Coordinates of C-alpha atoms and ligand atoms in Angstrom, one line a residue:
M1 CA 154.9 -107.9 50.8
Q2 CA 154.4 -110.1 53.8
S3 CA 157.5 -111.4 55.7
F4 CA 157.2 -114.6 57.6
L5 CA 158.8 -117.8 58.8
Y6 CA 157.7 -121.2 57.6
E7 CA 159.0 -124.3 59.5
G8 CA 157.7 -127.5 58.0
L9 CA 157.1 -130.6 60.3
P10 CA 158.8 -133.8 58.9
A11 CA 156.1 -136.3 57.9
R12 CA 155.9 -139.5 56.0
V13 CA 152.3 -140.3 55.1
L14 CA 150.7 -143.3 53.5
F15 CA 147.2 -142.4 52.3
G16 CA 144.5 -144.5 50.9
P17 CA 141.9 -147.2 51.4
G18 CA 143.7 -150.5 52.3
R19 CA 147.0 -148.9 53.0
R20 CA 147.0 -150.4 56.5
A21 CA 148.4 -153.5 54.8
E22 CA 151.7 -151.7 54.5
L23 CA 152.1 -151.3 58.3
R24 CA 154.7 -154.2 58.5
A25 CA 156.8 -152.9 55.8
E26 CA 156.8 -149.3 57.5
I27 CA 158.0 -150.9 60.8
D28 CA 160.7 -152.7 58.8
R29 CA 161.8 -149.5 57.1
L30 CA 162.4 -147.9 60.5
G31 CA 164.3 -150.8 61.7
V32 CA 161.8 -151.8 64.4
K33 CA 161.9 -155.5 65.3
R34 CA 159.3 -155.7 68.0
A35 CA 156.5 -153.1 68.0
L36 CA 153.9 -152.8 70.9
V37 CA 150.4 -152.0 69.6
L38 CA 148.5 -149.3 71.5
C39 CA 144.8 -148.8 71.6
T40 CA 141.9 -148.2 74.0
E41 CA 139.9 -150.8 75.7
D42 CA 136.9 -149.8 73.6
Q43 CA 138.7 -150.2 70.4
R44 CA 140.6 -153.4 71.3
Q45 CA 139.8 -154.6 67.8
F46 CA 142.0 -151.9 66.3
G47 CA 144.9 -153.2 68.5
E48 CA 144.3 -156.8 67.4
L49 CA 144.2 -155.7 63.9
G50 CA 147.5 -154.0 64.4
A51 CA 149.1 -157.2 65.8
E52 CA 147.7 -159.2 63.0
L53 CA 149.3 -156.9 60.3
L54 CA 152.6 -156.9 62.1
G55 CA 152.8 -160.6 62.4
D56 CA 156.0 -161.8 64.2
A57 CA 157.0 -158.2 64.6
A58 CA 154.4 -157.6 67.2
A59 CA 155.5 -157.4 70.8
G60 CA 151.9 -157.4 72.1
V61 CA 148.9 -155.4 72.3
H62 CA 148.3 -152.8 75.2
D63 CA 144.7 -151.5 75.5
G64 CA 145.5 -148.9 78.2
A65 CA 145.1 -145.7 76.3
V66 CA 142.7 -143.3 78.4
M67 CA 141.3 -139.9 77.7
H68 CA 143.4 -136.9 78.7
T69 CA 146.6 -139.2 78.9
P70 CA 147.1 -139.5 82.6
M71 CA 150.8 -140.0 83.4
E72 CA 150.0 -143.3 85.1
T73 CA 148.9 -144.8 81.8
V74 CA 152.1 -143.5 80.2
D75 CA 154.3 -145.0 82.8
E76 CA 152.4 -148.4 82.8
A77 CA 152.8 -148.6 79.0
R78 CA 156.5 -147.7 79.3
R79 CA 156.9 -150.5 81.8
L80 CA 155.2 -153.0 79.7
A81 CA 157.3 -152.0 76.5
R82 CA 160.5 -152.6 78.7
E83 CA 159.1 -156.1 79.8
L84 CA 158.2 -157.0 76.4
D85 CA 161.5 -155.6 75.0
A86 CA 159.7 -153.4 72.4
D87 CA 161.7 -151.2 70.3
G88 CA 158.9 -149.3 68.6
Y89 CA 155.1 -148.6 68.9
V90 CA 152.2 -148.6 66.7
A91 CA 149.3 -146.3 67.9
I92 CA 146.0 -147.3 66.2
G93 CA 142.9 -145.4 67.1
G94 CA 141.7 -141.8 67.9
G95 CA 143.4 -138.9 69.7
T96 CA 143.5 -140.8 73.0
T97 CA 145.5 -143.8 71.7
I98 CA 148.0 -141.4 69.7
G99 CA 148.4 -139.4 72.9
L100 CA 149.6 -142.5 74.9
G101 CA 152.0 -143.2 71.8
K102 CA 153.4 -139.6 72.2
G103 CA 153.9 -140.1 76.0
I104 CA 156.0 -143.2 75.4
A105 CA 157.9 -141.8 72.6
I106 CA 159.1 -138.6 74.4
E107 CA 160.9 -140.9 77.0
T108 CA 162.1 -143.8 75.0
E109 CA 162.9 -142.0 71.8
R110 CA 161.8 -145.1 69.9
P111 CA 159.6 -144.5 66.9
V112 CA 155.8 -144.4 66.9
I113 CA 153.7 -145.0 63.8
A114 CA 150.2 -143.7 64.0
V115 CA 147.2 -145.1 62.3
P116 CA 144.5 -142.6 63.0
T117 CA 140.9 -143.7 63.0
T118 CA 139.1 -140.2 63.9
Y119 CA 139.6 -136.8 62.7
A120 CA 141.4 -135.3 65.7
G121 CA 144.7 -134.7 63.9
S122 CA 147.0 -135.4 66.8
E123 CA 149.2 -137.6 64.8
M124 CA 150.5 -134.5 62.8
T125 CA 151.6 -132.3 65.9
P126 CA 154.6 -132.4 68.3
I127 CA 152.1 -131.4 71.0
Q128 CA 150.4 -133.3 73.8
G129 CA 148.5 -132.7 77.0
F130 CA 149.2 -135.0 80.0
T131 CA 147.4 -135.2 83.3
E132 CA 149.0 -135.7 86.6
G133 CA 147.3 -135.2 90.0
G134 CA 144.2 -133.9 88.2
V135 CA 146.2 -131.0 86.5
K136 CA 146.8 -131.0 82.6
S137 CA 149.8 -129.6 81.3
T138 CA 150.9 -129.5 77.6
K139 CA 154.3 -130.5 76.2
I140 CA 155.7 -129.6 72.9
D141 CA 158.6 -132.0 71.8
M142 CA 159.6 -133.1 68.3
R143 CA 160.3 -136.6 69.7
M144 CA 156.5 -137.1 70.1
L145 CA 155.8 -136.6 66.2
P146 CA 155.0 -140.0 64.7
R147 CA 157.6 -141.1 62.3
T148 CA 155.1 -142.5 59.9
V149 CA 151.2 -141.9 59.6
I150 CA 149.0 -144.3 57.9
Y151 CA 145.6 -142.8 56.8
D152 CA 143.3 -145.7 55.8
P153 CA 139.8 -144.4 55.3
E154 CA 138.4 -148.0 55.5
L155 CA 139.3 -147.8 59.4
T156 CA 136.9 -144.9 59.8
L157 CA 133.9 -146.4 58.4
T158 CA 132.7 -147.6 61.8
L159 CA 132.9 -144.1 63.3
P160 CA 129.3 -143.2 64.0
P161 CA 128.0 -139.8 62.8
S162 CA 127.8 -138.5 66.5
Y163 CA 131.7 -138.9 66.7
S164 CA 132.4 -138.1 62.9
G165 CA 130.6 -134.8 63.0
P166 CA 132.2 -133.2 66.2
S167 CA 135.6 -134.8 65.5
G168 CA 135.6 -133.2 62.1
M169 CA 134.5 -129.8 63.5
N170 CA 137.5 -130.2 66.1
A171 CA 139.8 -130.5 63.0
I172 CA 138.3 -127.6 61.3
A173 CA 138.7 -125.4 64.5
H174 CA 142.5 -126.1 64.3
A175 CA 142.5 -124.7 60.6
V176 CA 140.4 -121.8 61.4
E177 CA 142.6 -120.6 64.2
A178 CA 145.8 -121.3 62.1
L179 CA 144.3 -118.8 59.4
Y180 CA 144.5 -115.9 61.9
A181 CA 147.5 -117.2 64.0
E182 CA 150.0 -114.7 65.4
N183 CA 152.7 -116.6 63.3
A184 CA 150.2 -117.4 60.3
N185 CA 152.1 -117.9 57.0
P186 CA 150.9 -118.3 53.5
I187 CA 151.8 -122.0 53.2
V188 CA 150.1 -123.1 56.4
S189 CA 147.2 -121.1 55.4
L190 CA 146.9 -122.8 52.0
I191 CA 147.1 -126.1 54.0
A192 CA 144.3 -124.8 56.5
E193 CA 141.9 -123.6 53.8
E194 CA 142.1 -126.8 52.0
G195 CA 141.6 -128.8 55.1
I196 CA 138.4 -126.9 55.8
R197 CA 137.3 -127.2 52.2
A198 CA 137.8 -131.0 52.2
L199 CA 136.0 -131.5 55.8
G200 CA 133.2 -129.1 54.9
Q201 CA 132.4 -131.3 51.8
G202 CA 133.2 -134.6 53.4
L203 CA 131.4 -134.3 56.7
P204 CA 127.8 -134.1 55.5
K205 CA 128.4 -137.2 53.2
V206 CA 129.7 -139.4 56.1
C207 CA 127.1 -138.1 58.6
R208 CA 124.4 -138.9 56.1
K209 CA 126.0 -142.2 54.9
P210 CA 128.7 -143.6 57.4
D211 CA 129.9 -146.2 54.8
D212 CA 130.5 -143.5 52.0
L213 CA 134.2 -144.4 51.3
E214 CA 134.7 -141.2 49.1
G215 CA 133.5 -139.0 51.8
R216 CA 135.6 -140.8 54.4
G217 CA 138.7 -140.1 52.3
L218 CA 137.8 -136.5 52.1
C219 CA 137.4 -136.1 55.8
L220 CA 140.6 -138.0 56.7
Y221 CA 142.5 -136.0 54.1
G222 CA 140.9 -132.8 55.6
S223 CA 141.8 -133.8 59.3
W224 CA 145.3 -134.4 58.2
L225 CA 145.8 -131.0 56.8
C226 CA 144.1 -129.4 59.8
G227 CA 146.4 -131.3 62.1
V228 CA 149.3 -129.9 60.0
A229 CA 147.9 -126.5 60.7
L230 CA 147.6 -127.0 64.5
G231 CA 151.1 -128.4 64.7
S232 CA 152.7 -125.5 62.7
V233 CA 151.3 -122.2 64.1
G234 CA 149.8 -121.0 67.4
M235 CA 146.2 -121.0 68.4
A236 CA 144.1 -118.3 70.0
L237 CA 140.6 -117.5 71.6
H238 CA 138.7 -120.7 70.4
H239 CA 141.3 -123.1 71.8
K240 CA 141.7 -121.1 75.0
L241 CA 137.8 -121.2 75.6
C242 CA 137.6 -124.9 74.9
H243 CA 140.5 -125.5 77.2
V244 CA 138.7 -123.8 79.9
L245 CA 135.4 -125.4 79.2
G246 CA 136.8 -129.0 79.0
G247 CA 139.3 -128.7 81.8
S248 CA 137.1 -126.9 84.4
F249 CA 133.6 -128.0 83.7
D250 CA 134.3 -131.5 82.3
L251 CA 132.5 -130.8 78.9
P252 CA 133.4 -133.4 76.0
H253 CA 136.3 -132.4 73.9
A254 CA 135.1 -132.4 70.3
P255 CA 131.4 -131.3 71.0
T256 CA 132.7 -128.4 73.0
H257 CA 134.9 -127.3 70.0
T258 CA 131.8 -127.9 67.7
V259 CA 129.6 -125.7 69.7
V260 CA 132.2 -122.8 70.5
L261 CA 133.8 -122.6 67.1
P262 CA 131.1 -120.5 65.2
H263 CA 130.9 -118.0 68.0
A264 CA 134.9 -117.6 68.3
A265 CA 134.7 -117.0 64.6
A266 CA 131.9 -114.4 64.9
Y267 CA 134.0 -112.7 67.6
N268 CA 136.9 -112.5 65.4
T269 CA 135.3 -111.8 62.1
R270 CA 136.0 -108.1 61.8
A271 CA 139.5 -108.3 63.2
A272 CA 140.6 -111.2 61.0
S273 CA 138.7 -110.5 57.9
E274 CA 141.0 -112.1 55.4
A275 CA 141.2 -115.2 57.4
M276 CA 137.4 -115.3 57.8
G277 CA 136.9 -114.8 54.0
R278 CA 139.0 -117.8 53.4
V279 CA 136.9 -119.8 55.9
A280 CA 133.8 -118.7 54.2
R281 CA 135.2 -119.4 50.8
A282 CA 136.3 -122.9 51.9
L283 CA 132.8 -123.6 53.2
E284 CA 131.0 -121.9 50.2
S285 CA 129.3 -119.7 52.5
V286 CA 128.7 -115.8 52.7
D287 CA 130.0 -115.6 56.2
A288 CA 132.5 -117.8 58.1
A289 CA 130.6 -118.0 61.6
E290 CA 127.2 -118.7 59.8
G291 CA 128.9 -121.3 57.6
L292 CA 130.3 -123.1 60.6
Y293 CA 127.2 -123.1 62.4
D294 CA 125.2 -124.2 59.4
L295 CA 127.7 -127.1 58.9
A296 CA 127.1 -128.3 62.5
V297 CA 123.4 -128.2 62.0
A298 CA 123.7 -130.0 58.7
I299 CA 125.7 -132.8 60.3
D300 CA 123.3 -133.0 63.3
A301 CA 126.1 -132.0 65.7
P302 CA 125.4 -130.0 69.0
V303 CA 125.1 -126.3 68.7
S304 CA 124.7 -125.3 72.3
L305 CA 126.7 -125.6 75.4
R306 CA 123.6 -126.4 77.3
E307 CA 123.0 -129.5 75.3
I308 CA 126.4 -130.8 76.0
G309 CA 126.2 -130.5 80.0
M310 CA 127.2 -126.9 80.7
R311 CA 125.4 -125.4 83.6
E312 CA 124.2 -121.8 83.2
E313 CA 125.4 -120.8 86.7
D314 CA 128.9 -121.7 85.6
L315 CA 129.2 -119.4 82.9
A316 CA 130.4 -116.4 85.1
R317 CA 133.3 -118.4 86.2
A318 CA 134.0 -119.8 82.6
V319 CA 134.2 -116.0 81.6
E320 CA 136.5 -115.2 84.5
L321 CA 138.9 -118.2 83.6
A322 CA 138.8 -117.3 79.8
V323 CA 140.2 -113.7 80.4
Q324 CA 142.9 -114.7 82.8
N325 CA 146.5 -115.0 81.6
P326 CA 146.7 -112.8 78.5
Y327 CA 147.1 -114.6 75.1
Y328 CA 147.3 -113.6 71.5
N329 CA 144.0 -113.1 69.7
P330 CA 143.3 -110.9 66.6
R331 CA 140.6 -109.1 68.5
E332 CA 141.2 -107.8 72.0
I333 CA 139.7 -110.1 74.7
T334 CA 137.2 -108.2 76.8
E335 CA 135.1 -109.6 79.7
Q336 CA 132.0 -108.2 78.1
G337 CA 132.8 -109.6 74.7
I338 CA 133.6 -113.1 76.1
R339 CA 130.5 -113.1 78.3
A340 CA 128.2 -112.3 75.2
L341 CA 130.1 -115.0 73.1
L342 CA 129.5 -117.7 75.9
D343 CA 125.9 -116.6 76.3
D344 CA 125.4 -117.0 72.5
A345 CA 127.1 -120.5 72.6
Y346 CA 125.2 -121.6 75.8
H347 CA 121.9 -120.9 74.0
G348 CA 123.1 -122.2 70.6
R349 CA 122.0 -119.0 68.8
R350 CA 123.0 -118.8 65.1
P351 CA 125.8 -116.2 65.0
S352 CA 126.2 -113.4 62.7
G353 CA 128.2 -110.2 62.6
Q354 CA 125.0 -108.4 63.5
S355 CA 123.9 -110.8 66.4
A356 CA 122.0 -109.2 69.3
N357 CA 124.7 -109.7 71.6
S358 CA 127.6 -108.3 69.5
L359 CA 125.6 -105.1 68.7
Q360 CA 124.9 -104.8 72.3
E361 CA 128.4 -105.1 73.1
E362 CA 129.5 -102.6 70.5
A363 CA 127.0 -100.0 71.9
L364 CA 128.5 -100.3 75.2
Ligands
LIG1 P1 139.1 -140.6 71.1 O1 140.4 -141.4 70.7 O2 138.9 -140.8 72.6 O3 138.0 -141.2 70.2 C1 136.7 -140.7 70.5 C2 135.7 -142.0 70.5 O4 135.7 -142.5 69.2 C3 136.1 -143.1 71.5 O5 134.9 -143.5 72.1 C4 136.7 -144.1 70.6 O6 136.4 -145.4 71.3 C5 135.8 -143.9 69.3 N1 136.5 -144.4 68.0 C6 137.7 -144.1 67.7 N2 137.9 -144.5 66.3 C7 136.8 -145.2 66.1 C8 136.4 -145.9 64.9 N3 137.0 -145.9 63.7 N4 135.1 -146.3 64.9 C9 134.3 -146.3 65.9 N5 134.6 -145.5 67.0 C10 135.8 -145.0 67.2 O7 139.2 -139.1 70.9 P2 139.4 -138.3 69.5 O8 138.1 -137.5 69.3 O9 139.9 -139.0 68.5 O10 140.5 -137.2 70.0 C11 140.2 -136.3 71.1 C12 141.5 -136.3 72.1 O11 142.6 -136.1 71.3 C13 141.4 -135.3 73.1 O12 141.8 -135.9 74.3 C14 142.4 -134.2 72.6 O13 142.9 -133.5 73.6 C15 143.3 -135.0 71.8 N6 143.9 -134.2 70.7 C16 145.2 -133.9 70.8 C17 145.9 -133.1 69.8 C18 147.3 -133.1 69.8 O14 147.8 -132.3 68.9 N7 147.9 -133.4 70.9 C19 145.1 -132.8 68.6 C20 143.7 -133.0 68.7 C21 143.2 -133.8 69.7

């Protein structure tokens, strides 16, 4: 019998089309009198919507959320919140906006309500990366966990297939690694498998027909569950590789996850056979890595590092960085193995337990 630790993250979730209308009631419930609404400049309309829903409980709209959460933007938002006498925050947008909300919450200890409009899943985790002087560091603090999350699939209808696909694959990556995490447990694994199943069914629907509300609901439900998986257990090789590729070679976040995931899964297939069996089952595929790759192709998402801006001459440096600082992974991290993995990912080869590179590596 397996022995394990399960620690649940507190969450209050309102889920369903139109539930955004309950934002004001949720603010009242938390005792917030004046909430500052956060968004990005690009998605200012979400900020305006939040303010409209809050009515006289809106302290203002701040569209200063920026990717990678630079500390200057957090400081600026905190200053504005003090000026406006805000006693709570509404982060309405994708992972970038929710990151800013977390940055404010960690210092002010005032509640944040998240209204996610992508599939990143950040609203379900007490984790956040902040950049200062060009260096990104990660903090884990329960004060950053939003107190209420409102998932309204109607707010995701405008997310174009080119974002929906990679954003959903990014969410699936959290669940795949949760299934073979060092501290994996049966409860989080149930959540992770269900998250992959929902996104595996929903993503093809919304990428084919962005206004498919049923599909949007499936994807948002799946991203919620995958976010819980990310917030509950540790990650491994896949997240390390994406951190290296995004941080050192400036590759876009969600597309990098999309490209690397099938290859990280292939790398771990034999060492984490039970977890990979669950991924395959969730995707209704015979093999996890193949199923992930085929899903990316089906939703017209990128499948090679080359097409998302990686330069072939940088691969060697990426390998070097990826094998530095030992970290947990179900299969031993070897330079040879990572080189083969990144070469497959660079060229966008369809992975398989029998791929030329993996066989070659085994022969060595
Ligand atoms: P994002 O918030 O930058 O949004 C991606 C793009 O989608 C942006 O161009 C945005 O304007 C657009 N967009 C958002 N919602 C839209 C909608 N409904 N319709 C049309 N366009 C819309 O990024 P993201 O992909 O949501 O999240 C990625 C970021 O979140 C990364 O910085 C990542 O590090 C972070 N993240 C953090 C965690 C965590 O636990 N801390 C988890 C996952 C991701």
